[in-house]
Short mmCIF file of C-alpha atoms in Angstrom, two decimals:
data_model
loop_
_atom_site.label_atom_id
_atom_site.label_comp_id
_atom_site.label_asym_id
_atom_site.label_seq_id
_atom_site.Cartn_x
_atom_site.Cartn_y
_atom_site.Cartn_z
CA UNK T 78 4.73 -126.66 -110.61
CA UNK T 79 8.26 -127.39 -109.61
CA UNK T 80 10.40 -125.23 -111.87
CA UNK T 81 13.91 -123.95 -111.91
CA UNK T 82 14.65 -121.05 -114.24
CA UNK T 83 18.22 -120.51 -115.41
CA UNK T 84 19.87 -117.57 -117.17
CA UNK T 85 21.60 -116.69 -119.37
CA UNK T 86 21.18 -119.36 -122.02
CA UNK T 87 24.70 -118.70 -123.27
CA UNK T 88 27.66 -116.76 -121.93
CA UNK T 89 30.97 -115.73 -123.46
CA UNK T 90 33.75 -114.66 -121.14
CA UNK T 91 37.39 -113.78 -121.65
CA UNK T 92 40.07 -115.84 -119.96
CA UNK T 93 40.61 -114.59 -116.43
CA UNK T 94 37.16 -113.05 -116.20
CA UNK T 95 34.27 -113.90 -113.90
CA UNK T 96 31.42 -116.07 -115.17
CA UNK T 97 28.08 -115.67 -113.42
CA UNK T 98 25.07 -117.92 -113.99
CA UNK T 99 21.79 -117.36 -112.19
CA UNK T 100 18.91 -119.60 -111.19
CA UNK T 101 15.54 -118.98 -109.59
CA UNK T 102 13.18 -121.53 -108.13
CA UNK T 103 9.55 -121.56 -107.12
CA UNK T 104 9.07 -124.44 -104.71
CA UNK T 105 10.06 -123.40 -101.18
CA UNK T 106 10.31 -127.08 -100.23
CA UNK T 107 13.55 -127.37 -102.23
CA UNK T 108 16.47 -127.69 -99.87
CA UNK T 109 19.36 -128.97 -101.94
CA UNK T 110 20.82 -126.96 -104.82
CA UNK T 111 23.58 -128.52 -106.94
CA UNK T 112 25.34 -127.31 -110.05
CA UNK T 113 26.31 -129.81 -112.71
CA UNK T 114 28.93 -129.36 -115.42
CA UNK T 115 28.64 -131.10 -118.77
CA UNK T 116 31.27 -131.33 -121.49
CA UNK T 117 30.27 -132.16 -125.08
CA UNK T 118 29.49 -135.84 -125.54
CA UNK T 119 29.59 -136.56 -121.80
CA UNK T 120 27.09 -136.93 -119.02
CA UNK T 121 26.69 -134.15 -116.44
CA UNK T 122 28.93 -134.29 -113.37
CA UNK T 123 28.41 -132.66 -109.99
CA UNK T 124 30.45 -129.48 -109.63
CA UNK T 125 29.32 -127.97 -106.32
CA UNK T 126 26.19 -127.99 -104.17
CA UNK T 127 24.66 -125.97 -101.34
CA UNK T 128 22.01 -126.38 -98.66
CA UNK T 129 19.89 -123.36 -97.66
CA UNK T 130 21.35 -123.09 -94.18
CA UNK T 131 24.34 -121.20 -95.63
CA UNK T 132 24.43 -118.21 -97.98
CA UNK T 133 27.65 -119.06 -99.78
CA UNK T 134 29.84 -122.05 -100.53
CA UNK T 135 33.23 -121.90 -102.18
CA UNK T 136 35.29 -124.68 -103.73
CA UNK T 137 38.40 -123.44 -105.47
CA UNK T 138 37.39 -121.03 -108.25
CA UNK T 139 33.72 -122.00 -107.99
CA UNK T 140 31.29 -120.29 -105.59
CA UNK T 141 27.57 -120.71 -105.05
CA UNK T 142 25.69 -117.73 -103.65
CA UNK T 143 22.27 -118.48 -102.18
CA UNK T 144 19.46 -116.02 -101.39
CA UNK T 145 16.66 -117.87 -99.65
CA UNK T 146 14.27 -114.91 -99.39
CA UNK T 147 14.56 -114.19 -103.12
CA UNK T 148 14.53 -117.90 -104.00
CA UNK T 149 17.62 -117.44 -106.13
CA UNK T 150 21.06 -118.94 -106.32
CA UNK T 151 23.99 -118.34 -108.59
CA UNK T 152 27.27 -119.87 -109.70
CA UNK T 153 30.36 -117.70 -109.90
CA UNK T 154 33.45 -118.93 -111.70
CA UNK T 155 36.45 -116.81 -110.83
CA UNK T 156 39.49 -116.55 -113.13
CA UNK T 157 37.58 -118.38 -115.87
CA UNK T 158 39.71 -120.66 -118.05
CA UNK T 159 39.16 -122.10 -121.54
CA UNK T 160 38.90 -125.52 -119.89
CA UNK T 161 35.79 -124.27 -118.07
CA UNK T 162 33.97 -124.08 -121.43
CA UNK T 163 31.02 -126.40 -120.94
CA UNK T 164 27.29 -126.41 -120.29
CA UNK T 165 26.29 -125.71 -116.71
CA UNK T 166 23.02 -126.80 -115.15
CA UNK T 167 21.54 -125.69 -111.88
CA UNK T 168 19.15 -128.06 -110.14
CA UNK T 169 17.06 -128.41 -107.03
CA UNK T 170 15.79 -131.24 -104.89
CA UNK T 171 13.92 -131.71 -101.68
CA UNK T 172 14.02 -133.92 -98.61
CA UNK T 173 12.89 -136.15 -97.09
CA UNK T 174 14.82 -138.25 -99.52
CA UNK T 175 12.74 -141.31 -98.68
CA UNK T 176 9.70 -139.87 -100.44
CA UNK T 177 11.31 -137.56 -102.98
CA UNK T 178 13.70 -140.19 -104.32
CA UNK T 179 16.31 -137.44 -104.39
CA UNK T 180 14.76 -136.33 -107.68
CA UNK T 181 16.42 -133.35 -109.28
CA UNK T 182 14.61 -130.59 -111.17
CA UNK T 183 17.06 -129.06 -113.62
CA UNK T 184 17.34 -125.60 -115.12
CA UNK T 185 17.56 -125.20 -118.88
CA UNK T 186 21.35 -124.96 -118.97
CA UNK T 187 23.93 -122.28 -119.78
CA UNK T 188 26.53 -122.81 -122.47
CA UNK T 189 29.71 -121.12 -121.27
CA UNK T 190 32.51 -120.26 -123.66
CA UNK T 191 35.76 -118.91 -122.27
CA UNK T 192 37.90 -117.31 -124.95
CA UNK T 193 41.68 -117.53 -124.60
CA UNK F 116 34.82 -149.49 -111.03
CA UNK F 117 33.00 -148.58 -114.27
CA UNK F 118 30.37 -146.31 -112.62
CA UNK F 119 27.25 -145.93 -114.76
CA UNK F 120 27.35 -147.55 -118.19
CA UNK F 121 24.85 -147.15 -121.01
CA UNK F 122 24.37 -149.01 -124.26
CA UNK F 123 24.09 -148.34 -127.11
CA UNK F 124 25.87 -145.01 -127.61
CA UNK F 125 23.92 -144.19 -130.75
CA UNK F 126 20.80 -145.60 -132.36
CA UNK F 127 18.55 -144.73 -135.27
CA UNK F 128 14.99 -146.03 -135.12
CA UNK F 129 12.19 -145.93 -137.60
CA UNK F 130 8.81 -144.62 -136.48
CA UNK F 131 6.86 -147.38 -134.75
CA UNK F 132 9.87 -149.51 -133.86
CA UNK F 133 10.68 -150.44 -130.27
CA UNK F 134 13.94 -150.67 -128.41
CA UNK F 135 15.45 -150.96 -124.95
CA UNK F 136 18.14 -148.63 -123.66
CA UNK F 137 20.38 -150.42 -121.23
CA UNK F 138 21.78 -148.91 -118.03
CA UNK F 139 23.93 -150.55 -115.38
CA UNK F 140 25.81 -149.31 -112.33
CA UNK F 141 28.38 -151.08 -110.20
CA UNK F 142 28.38 -148.70 -107.21
CA UNK F 143 25.64 -150.53 -105.29
CA UNK F 144 23.44 -147.45 -105.53
CA UNK F 145 19.83 -147.77 -104.48
CA UNK F 146 18.40 -144.98 -106.62
CA UNK F 147 18.46 -144.88 -110.39
CA UNK F 148 17.04 -142.38 -112.89
CA UNK F 149 16.37 -141.88 -116.57
CA UNK F 150 16.52 -138.40 -118.10
CA UNK F 151 16.15 -137.06 -121.57
CA UNK F 152 18.04 -134.01 -122.74
CA UNK F 153 16.77 -131.82 -125.55
CA UNK F 154 18.60 -128.69 -126.77
CA UNK F 155 17.85 -125.67 -124.58
CA UNK F 156 15.51 -127.70 -122.37
CA UNK F 157 17.78 -129.05 -119.68
CA UNK F 158 17.25 -132.58 -118.41
CA UNK F 159 13.77 -133.92 -117.87
CA UNK F 160 13.15 -136.89 -115.57
CA UNK F 161 11.40 -139.78 -117.30
CA UNK F 162 11.32 -142.48 -114.61
CA UNK F 163 13.15 -143.23 -111.42
CA UNK F 164 13.59 -146.14 -109.03
CA UNK F 165 14.39 -146.18 -105.32
CA UNK F 166 15.25 -149.87 -105.27
CA UNK F 167 14.78 -153.21 -107.00
CA UNK F 168 11.14 -153.74 -107.85
CA UNK F 169 10.16 -150.10 -107.18
CA UNK F 170 9.73 -147.58 -109.97
CA UNK F 171 7.83 -144.32 -110.35
CA UNK F 172 7.05 -141.78 -113.05
CA UNK F 173 8.93 -138.55 -113.49
CA UNK F 174 7.97 -135.44 -115.47
CA UNK F 175 7.78 -136.98 -118.96
CA UNK F 176 6.93 -140.73 -118.73
CA UNK F 177 4.59 -141.05 -121.72
CA UNK F 178 5.86 -143.45 -124.36
CA UNK F 179 8.36 -145.11 -122.03
CA UNK F 180 8.46 -148.01 -119.61
CA UNK F 181 11.00 -149.20 -117.07
CA UNK F 182 11.72 -152.16 -114.86
CA UNK F 183 14.16 -152.71 -112.01
CA UNK F 184 14.65 -156.39 -111.30
CA UNK F 185 18.14 -155.97 -109.83
CA UNK F 186 19.99 -153.22 -107.98
CA UNK F 187 22.48 -152.91 -110.85
CA UNK F 188 20.24 -152.63 -113.93
CA UNK F 189 17.57 -150.14 -114.95
CA UNK F 190 16.53 -150.57 -118.61
CA UNK F 191 14.32 -148.04 -120.39
CA UNK F 192 11.88 -149.37 -122.96
CA UNK F 193 10.56 -147.31 -125.86
CA UNK F 194 7.42 -148.70 -127.44
CA UNK F 195 6.22 -147.43 -130.83
CA UNK F 196 8.98 -144.87 -131.30
CA UNK F 197 7.93 -141.39 -132.41
CA UNK F 198 10.00 -138.46 -133.78
CA UNK F 199 9.30 -136.60 -130.51
CA UNK F 200 11.46 -139.19 -128.75
CA UNK F 201 14.55 -138.07 -130.65
CA UNK F 202 16.81 -136.99 -127.82
CA UNK F 203 19.87 -137.81 -125.76
CA UNK F 204 19.05 -140.17 -122.92
CA UNK F 205 21.01 -140.23 -119.68
CA UNK F 206 20.87 -142.78 -116.92
CA UNK F 207 22.01 -141.78 -113.45
CA UNK F 208 22.31 -143.31 -110.02
CA UNK F 209 22.69 -142.12 -106.45
CA UNK F 210 23.39 -143.80 -103.13
CA UNK F 211 19.97 -143.01 -101.72
CA UNK F 212 21.10 -142.31 -98.20
CA UNK F 213 20.67 -139.26 -96.03
CA UNK F 214 23.13 -136.47 -96.88
CA UNK F 215 24.24 -138.29 -100.03
CA UNK F 216 22.37 -136.72 -102.90
CA UNK F 217 24.94 -136.69 -105.68
CA UNK F 218 23.76 -138.28 -108.89
CA UNK F 219 26.30 -140.01 -111.12
CA UNK F 220 25.52 -139.91 -114.81
CA UNK F 221 26.31 -142.31 -117.62
CA UNK F 222 27.73 -141.16 -120.98
CA UNK F 223 24.33 -141.06 -122.66
CA UNK F 224 22.57 -142.65 -125.63
CA UNK F 225 21.83 -140.49 -128.65
CA UNK F 226 18.58 -141.66 -130.24
CA UNK F 227 17.16 -140.50 -133.54
CA UNK F 228 13.68 -141.52 -134.65
CA UNK F 229 12.95 -140.99 -138.36
#
């Protein structure tokens, strides 16, 4: 079964702290791992994504760390800000895109609260 | 460029009623998707389409139907609504080309079945 497990379910961090959200997957055919950010009342939006040929990808304060042998990847938010308060979803997909339809399997979500 | 639009934003249905959730995109994307989002459960794929006239089931298709007669539109039909279909429904689209996997989501439709 294609599953992606995400933890923690909720996370409270102080402003300026580091937020860390973890995901684990089972299907070794997954080769695209995005993180989506969702604000209340809105649809999810792509935040950052990684392919398994690299172990880390950084975009501003957001970093994905990827461990292929452990089948785990994580999102790190440095210098967390109240505006980062949202629900974060990890996801996974597989190529070839022609047959997979670029379908995403999502984790359960993490509700992040950054206190001022 | 409106992106992905969904109507209605909210709807209350009685058990056994039917309705169609509308989804449209103006980005000329080939791939379109329907998800449902339940609290603490993430997003589950209901149906997806890789082009006009081509649809396929996702993880949770029971109780739903879709059609894709044009590139732009991907309506989701609920027949004989049940309380278990109370959820927030998101439509999404992606370009469907190599190295272009990002999915763009609509604002969602909140459906309550009572």
